[in-house]
PDB file of C-alpha atoms in Angstrom:
ATOM      1  CA  MET A   1      -3.092 -78.667 -62.392  1.00 42.00           C
ATOM      2  CA  ALA A   2      -3.934 -82.208 -63.328  1.00 47.00           C
ATOM      3  CA  LEU A   3      -4.727 -83.000 -59.670  1.00 46.00           C
ATOM      4  CA  GLY A   4      -7.067 -80.008 -59.437  1.00 50.00           C
ATOM      5  CA  LEU A   5      -8.886 -81.179 -62.544  1.00 48.00           C
ATOM      6  CA  ALA A   6      -9.113 -84.727 -61.287  1.00 48.00           C
ATOM      7  CA  LEU A   7     -10.463 -83.628 -57.946  1.00 49.00           C
ATOM      8  CA  GLY A   8     -12.974 -81.320 -59.772  1.00 50.00           C
ATOM      9  CA  LEU A   9     -14.154 -84.088 -61.989  1.00 51.00           C
ATOM     10  CA  TRP A  10     -14.381 -86.524 -59.032  1.00 47.00           C
ATOM     11  CA  ALA A  11     -16.328 -83.961 -56.993  1.00 47.00           C
ATOM     12  CA  LEU A  12     -18.791 -83.505 -59.969  1.00 49.00           C
ATOM     13  CA  GLY A  13     -19.313 -87.221 -60.127  1.00 46.00           C
ATOM     14  CA  GLN A  14     -19.952 -87.271 -56.319  1.00 51.00           C
ATOM     15  CA  GLY A  15     -22.757 -84.594 -56.664  1.00 63.00           C
ATOM     16  CA  LEU A  16     -20.715 -82.370 -54.394  1.00 78.00           C
ATOM     17  CA  SER A  17     -22.822 -79.653 -52.624  1.00 91.00           C
ATOM     18  CA  PHE A  18     -21.652 -76.510 -50.952  1.00 96.00           C
ATOM     19  CA  PRO A  19     -22.681 -74.938 -47.626  1.00 96.00           C
ATOM     20  CA  LYS A  20     -24.629 -71.768 -48.214  1.00 97.00           C
ATOM     21  CA  SER A  21     -24.169 -68.612 -46.155  1.00 98.00           C
ATOM     22  CA  THR A  22     -23.817 -64.856 -46.345  1.00 98.00           C
ATOM     23  CA  LEU A  23     -21.003 -62.362 -46.487  1.00 97.00           C
ATOM     24  CA  PHE A  24     -20.529 -58.664 -46.659  1.00 98.00           C
ATOM     25  CA  VAL A  25     -17.838 -56.527 -48.222  1.00 98.00           C
ATOM     26  CA  GLU A  26     -17.426 -53.074 -46.693  1.00 98.00           C
ATOM     27  CA  GLN A  27     -15.399 -49.970 -47.365  1.00 98.00           C
ATOM     28  CA  GLY A  28     -15.871 -46.231 -46.892  1.00 96.00           C
ATOM     29  CA  GLY A  29     -18.965 -46.741 -44.658  1.00 97.00           C
ATOM     30  CA  LYS A  30     -20.822 -48.745 -47.277  1.00 98.00           C
ATOM     31  CA  ARG A  31     -21.617 -52.525 -46.850  1.00 98.00           C
ATOM     32  CA  TYR A  32     -22.598 -54.792 -49.644  1.00 98.00           C
ATOM     33  CA  LEU A  33     -24.245 -58.117 -48.917  1.00 98.00           C
ATOM     34  CA  LEU A  34     -23.686 -61.373 -50.852  1.00 98.00           C
ATOM     35  CA  ARG A  35     -25.231 -64.863 -50.740  1.00 98.00           C
ATOM     36  CA  VAL A  36     -22.216 -67.258 -51.054  1.00 98.00           C
ATOM     37  CA  GLU A  37     -21.465 -70.934 -51.376  1.00 97.00           C
ATOM     38  CA  VAL A  38     -18.485 -71.992 -49.192  1.00 97.00           C
ATOM     39  CA  ALA A  39     -15.597 -73.918 -50.663  1.00 97.00           C
ATOM     40  CA  ASP A  40     -13.970 -75.089 -47.399  1.00 96.00           C
ATOM     41  CA  THR A  41     -12.499 -78.452 -48.443  1.00 94.00           C
ATOM     42  CA  PRO A  42      -9.931 -79.434 -51.125  1.00 93.00           C
ATOM     43  CA  GLU A  43     -12.707 -81.154 -53.120  1.00 91.00           C
ATOM     44  CA  ARG A  44     -15.041 -78.163 -53.054  1.00 94.00           C
ATOM     45  CA  GLN A  45     -12.123 -75.787 -53.807  1.00 94.00           C
ATOM     46  CA  ALA A  46     -11.145 -77.861 -56.834  1.00 91.00           C
ATOM     47  CA  GLN A  47     -14.686 -77.754 -58.214  1.00 90.00           C
ATOM     48  CA  GLY A  48     -15.325 -74.151 -57.512  1.00 93.00           C
ATOM     49  CA  LEU A  49     -17.699 -72.599 -60.019  1.00 94.00           C
ATOM     50  CA  MET A  50     -16.856 -75.050 -62.816  1.00 92.00           C
ATOM     51  CA  PHE A  51     -19.592 -75.691 -65.382  1.00 90.00           C
ATOM     52  CA  ARG A  52     -21.974 -73.067 -63.883  1.00 92.00           C
ATOM     53  CA  LYS A  53     -23.889 -71.117 -66.593  1.00 93.00           C
ATOM     54  CA  SER A  54     -24.784 -68.108 -64.446  1.00 94.00           C
ATOM     55  CA  LEU A  55     -24.196 -66.418 -61.100  1.00 96.00           C
ATOM     56  CA  GLY A  56     -26.645 -63.930 -59.546  1.00 97.00           C
ATOM     57  CA  GLU A  57     -25.514 -60.339 -59.203  1.00 95.00           C
ATOM     58  CA  ASP A  58     -25.165 -60.549 -55.410  1.00 97.00           C
ATOM     59  CA  GLU A  59     -23.986 -64.146 -55.300  1.00 98.00           C
ATOM     60  CA  GLY A  60     -20.550 -65.625 -55.070  1.00 98.00           C
ATOM     61  CA  MET A  61     -18.263 -68.384 -53.845  1.00 98.00           C
ATOM     62  CA  VAL A  62     -15.892 -67.930 -50.928  1.00 98.00           C
ATOM     63  CA  PHE A  63     -12.845 -70.150 -50.631  1.00 98.00           C
ATOM     64  CA  LEU A  64     -11.585 -70.608 -47.036  1.00 98.00           C
ATOM     65  CA  PHE A  65      -8.143 -72.163 -46.475  1.00 97.00           C
ATOM     66  CA  PRO A  66      -6.915 -73.549 -43.169  1.00 96.00           C
ATOM     67  CA  THR A  67      -3.442 -71.886 -43.479  1.00 96.00           C
ATOM     68  CA  PRO A  68      -2.084 -68.984 -45.501  1.00 97.00           C
ATOM     69  CA  THR A  69      -1.267 -69.703 -49.129  1.00 97.00           C
ATOM     70  CA  ALA A  70       0.054 -67.897 -52.194  1.00 96.00           C
ATOM     71  CA  GLY A  71      -1.371 -70.344 -54.716  1.00 95.00           C
ATOM     72  CA  GLY A  72      -3.110 -69.348 -57.919  1.00 96.00           C
ATOM     73  CA  PHE A  73      -6.558 -69.897 -59.309  1.00 96.00           C
ATOM     74  CA  TRP A  74      -7.428 -71.113 -62.763  1.00 91.00           C
ATOM     75  CA  MET A  75     -10.677 -71.010 -64.773  1.00 94.00           C
ATOM     76  CA  LYS A  76     -10.595 -74.443 -66.493  1.00 90.00           C
ATOM     77  CA  ASN A  77     -14.263 -75.320 -67.336  1.00 91.00           C
ATOM     78  CA  THR A  78     -15.473 -72.125 -65.794  1.00 93.00           C
ATOM     79  CA  LEU A  79     -18.022 -70.514 -68.041  1.00 94.00           C
ATOM     80  CA  ILE A  80     -18.604 -67.182 -66.202  1.00 95.00           C
ATOM     81  CA  PRO A  81     -16.141 -64.258 -66.220  1.00 97.00           C
ATOM     82  CA  LEU A  82     -15.269 -63.648 -62.587  1.00 98.00           C
ATOM     83  CA  SER A  83     -13.554 -61.135 -60.309  1.00 98.00           C
ATOM     84  CA  ILE A  84     -11.668 -62.576 -57.305  1.00 98.00           C
ATOM     85  CA  ALA A  85     -10.626 -60.818 -54.132  1.00 98.00           C
ATOM     86  CA  PHE A  86      -7.879 -62.425 -52.093  1.00 98.00           C
ATOM     87  CA  PHE A  87      -8.049 -61.608 -48.341  1.00 98.00           C
ATOM     88  CA  ASP A  88      -6.255 -62.370 -45.114  1.00 98.00           C
ATOM     89  CA  ARG A  89      -7.461 -64.139 -41.954  1.00 96.00           C
ATOM     90  CA  GLN A  90      -8.767 -60.773 -40.620  1.00 97.00           C
ATOM     91  CA  GLY A  91     -10.914 -60.259 -43.792  1.00 98.00           C
ATOM     92  CA  GLN A  92      -8.799 -57.428 -45.331  1.00 98.00           C
ATOM     93  CA  ILE A  93      -8.764 -57.568 -49.154  1.00 98.00           C
ATOM     94  CA  LEU A  94      -5.257 -57.578 -50.391  1.00 98.00           C
ATOM     95  CA  ARG A  95      -5.712 -57.943 -54.164  1.00 98.00           C
ATOM     96  CA  ILE A  96      -8.557 -58.046 -56.679  1.00 98.00           C
ATOM     97  CA  LEU A  97      -8.122 -59.701 -60.092  1.00 98.00           C
ATOM     98  CA  ASP A  98     -10.374 -60.266 -63.138  1.00 98.00           C
ATOM     99  CA  MET A  99     -10.371 -63.823 -64.582  1.00 97.00           C
ATOM    100  CA  GLU A 100     -11.632 -64.985 -67.969  1.00 97.00           C
ATOM    101  CA  PRO A 101     -13.445 -68.304 -68.722  1.00 96.00           C
ATOM    102  CA  CYS A 102     -11.172 -71.063 -70.164  1.00 93.00           C
ATOM    103  CA  ARG A 103     -12.657 -74.137 -71.925  1.00 84.00           C
ATOM    104  CA  LYS A 104      -9.472 -75.840 -73.097  1.00 86.00           C
ATOM    105  CA  ASP A 105      -5.810 -76.061 -72.159  1.00 87.00           C
ATOM    106  CA  PRO A 106      -3.621 -74.281 -71.705  1.00 92.00           C
ATOM    107  CA  CYS A 107      -5.517 -72.223 -69.180  1.00 93.00           C
ATOM    108  CA  PRO A 108      -3.749 -69.312 -67.438  1.00 94.00           C
ATOM    109  CA  VAL A 109      -3.177 -69.407 -63.707  1.00 95.00           C
ATOM    110  CA  TYR A 110      -4.126 -66.215 -61.871  1.00 97.00           C
ATOM    111  CA  TYR A 111      -1.571 -65.604 -59.020  1.00 97.00           C
ATOM    112  CA  PRO A 112      -2.369 -62.741 -56.667  1.00 97.00           C
ATOM    113  CA  GLY A 113       1.218 -62.035 -55.699  1.00 97.00           C
ATOM    114  CA  VAL A 114       0.210 -61.995 -51.960  1.00 98.00           C
ATOM    115  CA  VAL A 115      -0.196 -64.430 -49.217  1.00 98.00           C
ATOM    116  CA  TYR A 116      -3.900 -64.838 -48.420  1.00 98.00           C
ATOM    117  CA  GLN A 117      -6.168 -67.191 -46.515  1.00 98.00           C
ATOM    118  CA  GLY A 118      -9.502 -66.607 -48.242  1.00 98.00           C
ATOM    119  CA  ALA A 119     -10.765 -65.664 -51.725  1.00 98.00           C
ATOM    120  CA  LEU A 120     -14.128 -64.393 -52.925  1.00 98.00           C
ATOM    121  CA  GLU A 121     -15.301 -64.967 -56.465  1.00 98.00           C
ATOM    122  CA  VAL A 122     -18.168 -62.913 -57.903  1.00 98.00           C
ATOM    123  CA  ASN A 123     -19.275 -61.716 -61.347  1.00 98.00           C
ATOM    124  CA  GLN A 124     -16.587 -59.859 -63.181  1.00 98.00           C
ATOM    125  CA  GLY A 125     -16.792 -56.174 -62.356  1.00 98.00           C
ATOM    126  CA  TRP A 126     -18.759 -56.599 -59.048  1.00 98.00           C
ATOM    127  CA  PHE A 127     -16.065 -54.967 -56.899  1.00 98.00           C
ATOM    128  CA  GLN A 128     -15.413 -52.151 -59.442  1.00 98.00           C
ATOM    129  CA  ARG A 129     -19.148 -51.393 -59.831  1.00 97.00           C
ATOM    130  CA  ARG A 130     -19.242 -50.715 -56.008  1.00 98.00           C
ATOM    131  CA  GLY A 131     -15.939 -48.809 -55.857  1.00 98.00           C
ATOM    132  CA  LEU A 132     -14.388 -51.558 -53.714  1.00 98.00           C
ATOM    133  CA  THR A 133     -10.599 -51.694 -53.671  1.00 98.00           C
ATOM    134  CA  PRO A 134      -7.799 -53.480 -51.750  1.00 98.00           C
ATOM    135  CA  GLY A 135      -8.173 -52.462 -48.143  1.00 98.00           C
ATOM    136  CA  ALA A 136     -11.926 -53.241 -48.116  1.00 98.00           C
ATOM    137  CA  ARG A 137     -13.021 -55.837 -45.490  1.00 98.00           C
ATOM    138  CA  VAL A 138     -14.827 -59.088 -45.937  1.00 98.00           C
ATOM    139  CA  GLY A 139     -16.992 -60.333 -42.940  1.00 98.00           C
ATOM    140  CA  GLY A 140     -20.142 -62.171 -42.049  1.00 98.00           C
ATOM    141  CA  GLU A 141     -21.592 -65.627 -41.235  1.00 97.00           C
ATOM    142  CA  ALA A 142     -19.587 -67.551 -43.919  1.00 97.00           C
ATOM    143  CA  LEU A 143     -16.337 -66.814 -42.176  1.00 97.00           C
ATOM    144  CA  LYS A 144     -17.611 -68.927 -39.156  1.00 96.00           C
ATOM    145  CA  LEU A 145     -17.067 -71.925 -41.504  1.00 95.00           C
ATOM    146  CA  TRP A 146     -13.317 -71.365 -41.818  1.00 94.00           C
ATOM    147  CA  PRO A 147     -11.500 -74.726 -41.476  1.00 91.00           C
ATOM    148  CA  LYS A 148      -9.424 -75.138 -38.365  1.00 81.00           C
TER     149      LYS A 148
END
């Protein structure tokens, strides 16, 4: 955890920016569009949505990993309650969790209990409000930025 915090603070000091793109989530014949920022490097992934005060209703951050992982996410210095969907390389959502802001240690780590290669963070309840469940599919332009 200390490494993640150190990378996040370093990234903030560097004025780290994120590529912007679009994604969709679809299930049951319905498709929902999102504007996303792409966290495709360890530095961007460590910073994530830290210190953000708001997130638009159809906005989010997608985390794209070069290889499958089972690692957890934490909410240190994240001010917005979030929902996170963990998905495989084909875009199938495997698990959705709700995460709460955490301003001081100890912060819980949210483990999905599945092996995944991407994760999509949105405002808490976004998936539920649209009736989206595991088995839904993530797709769109942002996935073209997947690290090799």
